[in-house]
Each structure stands twice: as C-alpha cells, then as structure tokens.
C-alpha cells in the first residue's frame, strides 16, 4: 500500500497545475453563457401612439389606412414593439439620424423642439439609423431628446428611400402622402417644410 502511494504522489502536483487553468476556463465559459449583455437604457418615450393620428386631427372619411411609406417594420427603441411604417398616421415628421452624423447632432435637438411645440397636432418621430444602440442613447440623453424613436441598425429605411447621406426627414400628411427632404434643417426651415407638407403651422 505504501509503495502504491509513493508511486502516485509525484504526479499529484502536476495534475493540480494542469487542472487549475482548466477550472478557470470552465468558470469563465459558464459566466459568459449565463450573463446577458446589460440592456441600454432608453431616453425615448414609447411608440404606443404612433398608429393613431395626433389627438387634434380628425380622421379623413374614406381615406386609405395605409401610407405610401416603405413596407417595413422597425423595432421601437423603447420596449419590444415592432412598428409598421405603413401604419403610421399623419400629420407626422420622421427624422432619420445617427449619433456619428455631425449635421444630425445639430438638427436632432431642433426636431425635439418641434415635437414639444406641436404636441397634439403633429407626430414627431426619430429613426436612429446605421448606429450603435448605446451611442444613439448616449447622444440623445446628452441633448435631452425624448421623442419616440425607432432603431434601424442596418439602415433599411434609408436604403428603401434611395438615400445615402444623413440626415433625411420625411413629412407625412394626414392623407398618408409623404415627401422626403434630404438635407439638414434649422428651426425656420423645418417650420416652413412642416407647413408646406403637413398643413400644420409651428412657430420656429
């Protein structure tokens, strides 16, 4: 018995040295599989009201329920809902932006100001396009942007509109007709485009 114990004892330290790294690797693998990435906190309000016209706008009798927007569904940045663009109701302004786009960084707070001034008369919606969720959320938080926003990671809407550069703003009237504006807008220019393409007057 003592001879057998003596034969095994020289190999014990070696086995221990080999086992320790394997145990650490196993624990790391289990931890990686068990923990999901932390969710990015959203600064935006939810998208529940997007499929109804603004409260002050009476539905048009006999009008089609679909818009002429691309037939796409995009996830709301806040929550798990997917929003069909053709279910959106005008009058509305849809601003397509990204945190890495410098003109967007200037324009997006102007869009939030429009959303605040025209609440109840006009829906103002953002689409964070071709962006990283955490960077989009951080930028919006820094700028105080709260309007409902969709997350379009692959830029599907921009592609469907046949556009390459950001920002792009889509104006939607109460009958579902859209107009695409491909350049950045300041407060005065935005007010003019809103009046022209949606019929809603907002002071810059």
C-alpha atoms as one frame of an Amber mdcrd trajectory, in Angstrom:
protein
   0.000   0.000   0.000   2.773   2.457   0.896   4.603   1.688  -2.357   1.459
   2.454  -4.401   1.014   5.715  -2.525   4.608   6.633  -3.206   4.143   5.939
  -6.928   1.107   8.241  -7.162   2.392  11.116  -5.051   4.950  12.544  -7.559
   2.162  13.046 -10.157  -0.262  14.904  -7.844   1.390  18.359  -8.077   1.484
  18.066 -11.904  -2.193  17.171 -12.110  -3.047  20.077  -9.830  -1.130  22.512
 -12.017  -2.936  21.267 -15.129  -6.357  21.251 -13.506  -6.272  24.820 -12.180
  -6.270  26.565 -15.586  -8.959  24.199 -16.860 -11.196  25.054 -13.908 -10.702
  28.788 -14.515 -11.564  28.402 -18.193 -14.688  26.432 -17.332 -15.833  29.051
 -14.835 -15.265  31.844 -17.371 -17.248  29.956 -20.014 -20.148  29.404 -17.627
 -20.148  33.074 -16.647 -20.148  34.177 -20.285 -23.071  31.919 -21.131 -25.091
  32.798 -18.066 -24.897  36.620 -18.189 -26.681  38.595 -20.887 -25.317  41.934
 -22.018 -26.807  44.743 -19.925 -29.705  46.484 -21.660 -29.057  50.015 -22.865
 -31.285  52.480 -21.040 -33.517  54.328 -23.496 -34.084  58.092 -23.163 -37.030
  57.988 -25.593 -40.748  57.715 -24.869 -42.593  54.650 -26.128 -44.194  54.167
 -29.540 -47.735  53.268 -28.426 -49.438  56.289 -30.006 -47.770  56.154 -33.422
 -50.518  54.208 -35.166 -53.148  56.880 -34.366 -53.343  60.413 -35.740 -52.444
  63.264 -33.357 -55.338  63.967 -30.955 -56.344  67.264 -32.598 -56.546  65.754
 -36.100 -59.860  64.302 -37.219 -59.590  61.093 -39.296 -60.268  61.622 -43.005
 -63.502  59.950 -44.065 -62.974  57.237 -46.667 -59.188  57.643 -46.637 -56.928
  54.628 -47.001 -55.494  53.330 -43.732 -52.049  52.798 -45.298 -49.416  55.414
 -46.059 -47.080  55.422 -49.044 -44.056  54.848 -46.804 -41.863  51.765 -47.450
 -43.351  48.465 -46.309 -41.009  47.988 -43.338 -41.293  47.096 -39.674 -38.729
  48.557 -37.275 -38.318  48.000 -33.529 -39.174  50.794 -31.143 -36.035  51.932
 -29.289 -38.043  51.722 -26.057 -39.658  48.350 -25.375 -40.024  45.365 -27.690
 -42.737  46.564 -30.083 -42.198  46.489 -33.838 -43.751  49.395 -35.703 -45.045
  49.125 -39.261 -44.161  52.314 -41.140 -47.315  51.953 -43.220 -49.374  52.029
 -40.034 -48.048  55.462 -39.049 -50.610  58.241 -39.139 -50.035  61.810 -40.231
 -49.551  64.604 -39.990 -46.092  63.494 -38.951 -42.394  64.277 -39.275 -39.949
  61.365 -39.387 -36.311  62.332 -38.844 -33.663  59.750 -39.790 -30.405  60.331
 -37.913 -27.329  58.716 -36.329 -25.039  59.715 -33.478 -21.972  59.686 -35.778
 -23.578  62.135 -38.251 -22.433  65.667 -37.423 -25.342  67.510 -39.128 -27.720
  65.180 -37.274 -26.179  66.198 -33.969 -27.133  69.794 -34.707 -30.531  69.017
 -36.206 -31.935  66.461 -33.738 -32.481  68.945 -30.858 -34.394  71.124 -33.367
 -36.649  68.129 -34.031 -37.226  67.694 -30.297 -38.156  71.374 -30.049 -40.681
  70.833 -32.858 -42.095  67.815 -31.002 -42.555  69.936 -27.868 -44.202  72.867
 -29.676 -46.512  70.802 -31.884 -47.566  68.160 -29.344 -51.117  67.012 -30.032
 -51.131  68.482 -33.558 -48.167  66.717 -35.158 -46.354  63.444 -34.516 -42.561
  63.793 -34.495 -40.666  60.513 -34.732 -36.959  59.708 -34.880 -35.260  56.773
 -36.603 -31.743  56.005 -35.339 -30.151  54.558 -38.495 -26.948  52.562 -39.007
 -25.902  53.296 -35.452 -24.901  51.527 -32.259 -27.714  51.460 -29.731 -25.615
  52.659 -26.795 -24.127  55.567 -28.754 -27.537  56.641 -30.004 -28.945  56.535
 -26.478 -25.987  58.442 -25.003 -26.225  61.189 -27.609 -29.982  61.599 -27.162
 -29.595  61.688 -23.382 -26.933  64.411 -23.609 -29.156  66.523 -25.895 -32.402
  65.970 -23.988 -34.085  64.191 -26.922 -37.152  62.238 -25.778 -39.408  61.880
 -28.842 -40.438  58.330 -29.821 -37.680  56.697 -31.832 -37.240  53.540 -33.892
 -33.927  51.681 -34.112 -32.864  50.833 -37.667 -29.487  49.169 -37.139 -28.929
  48.274 -40.801 -30.323  51.461 -42.333 -33.193  49.675 -44.099 -35.430  52.747
 -44.250 -32.698  54.958 -45.674 -31.954  52.334 -48.339 -35.629  51.960 -49.230
 -35.900  55.708 -49.701 -32.966  55.571 -52.118 -30.828  57.836 -49.919 -27.237
  57.522 -48.754 -26.447  60.542 -46.591 -27.951  61.562 -43.277 -29.954  63.338
 -42.033 -33.139  62.738 -44.006 -36.569  63.992 -42.951 -39.857  62.553 -44.197
 -43.027  64.649 -43.967 -46.322  62.766 -43.883 -49.667  64.499 -44.361 -52.990
  63.392 -42.868 -53.899  61.517 -46.073 -50.761  59.347 -45.875 -48.775  61.087
 -48.629 -45.075  61.516 -47.927 -42.386  63.955 -49.009 -38.666  63.223 -48.499
 -36.327  66.106 -47.632 -32.654  65.045 -47.967 -30.840  67.978 -46.295 -30.351
  69.248 -42.726 -32.913  71.731 -41.447 -32.710  74.592 -38.985 -35.726  75.716
 -36.970 -37.031  78.159 -39.588 -36.536  75.782 -42.499 -38.180  72.955 -40.573
 -41.173  75.136 -39.747 -41.606  76.031 -43.422 -41.398  72.408 -44.548 -43.885
  71.313 -41.870 -46.410  73.931 -43.001 -45.893  73.125 -46.682 -46.106  69.333
 -46.470 -48.337  68.646 -43.465 -50.507  71.778 -43.212 -49.522  72.335 -39.576
 -48.196  75.769 -38.603 -45.498  75.826 -35.907 -43.610  78.951 -34.854 -39.823
  78.408 -35.228
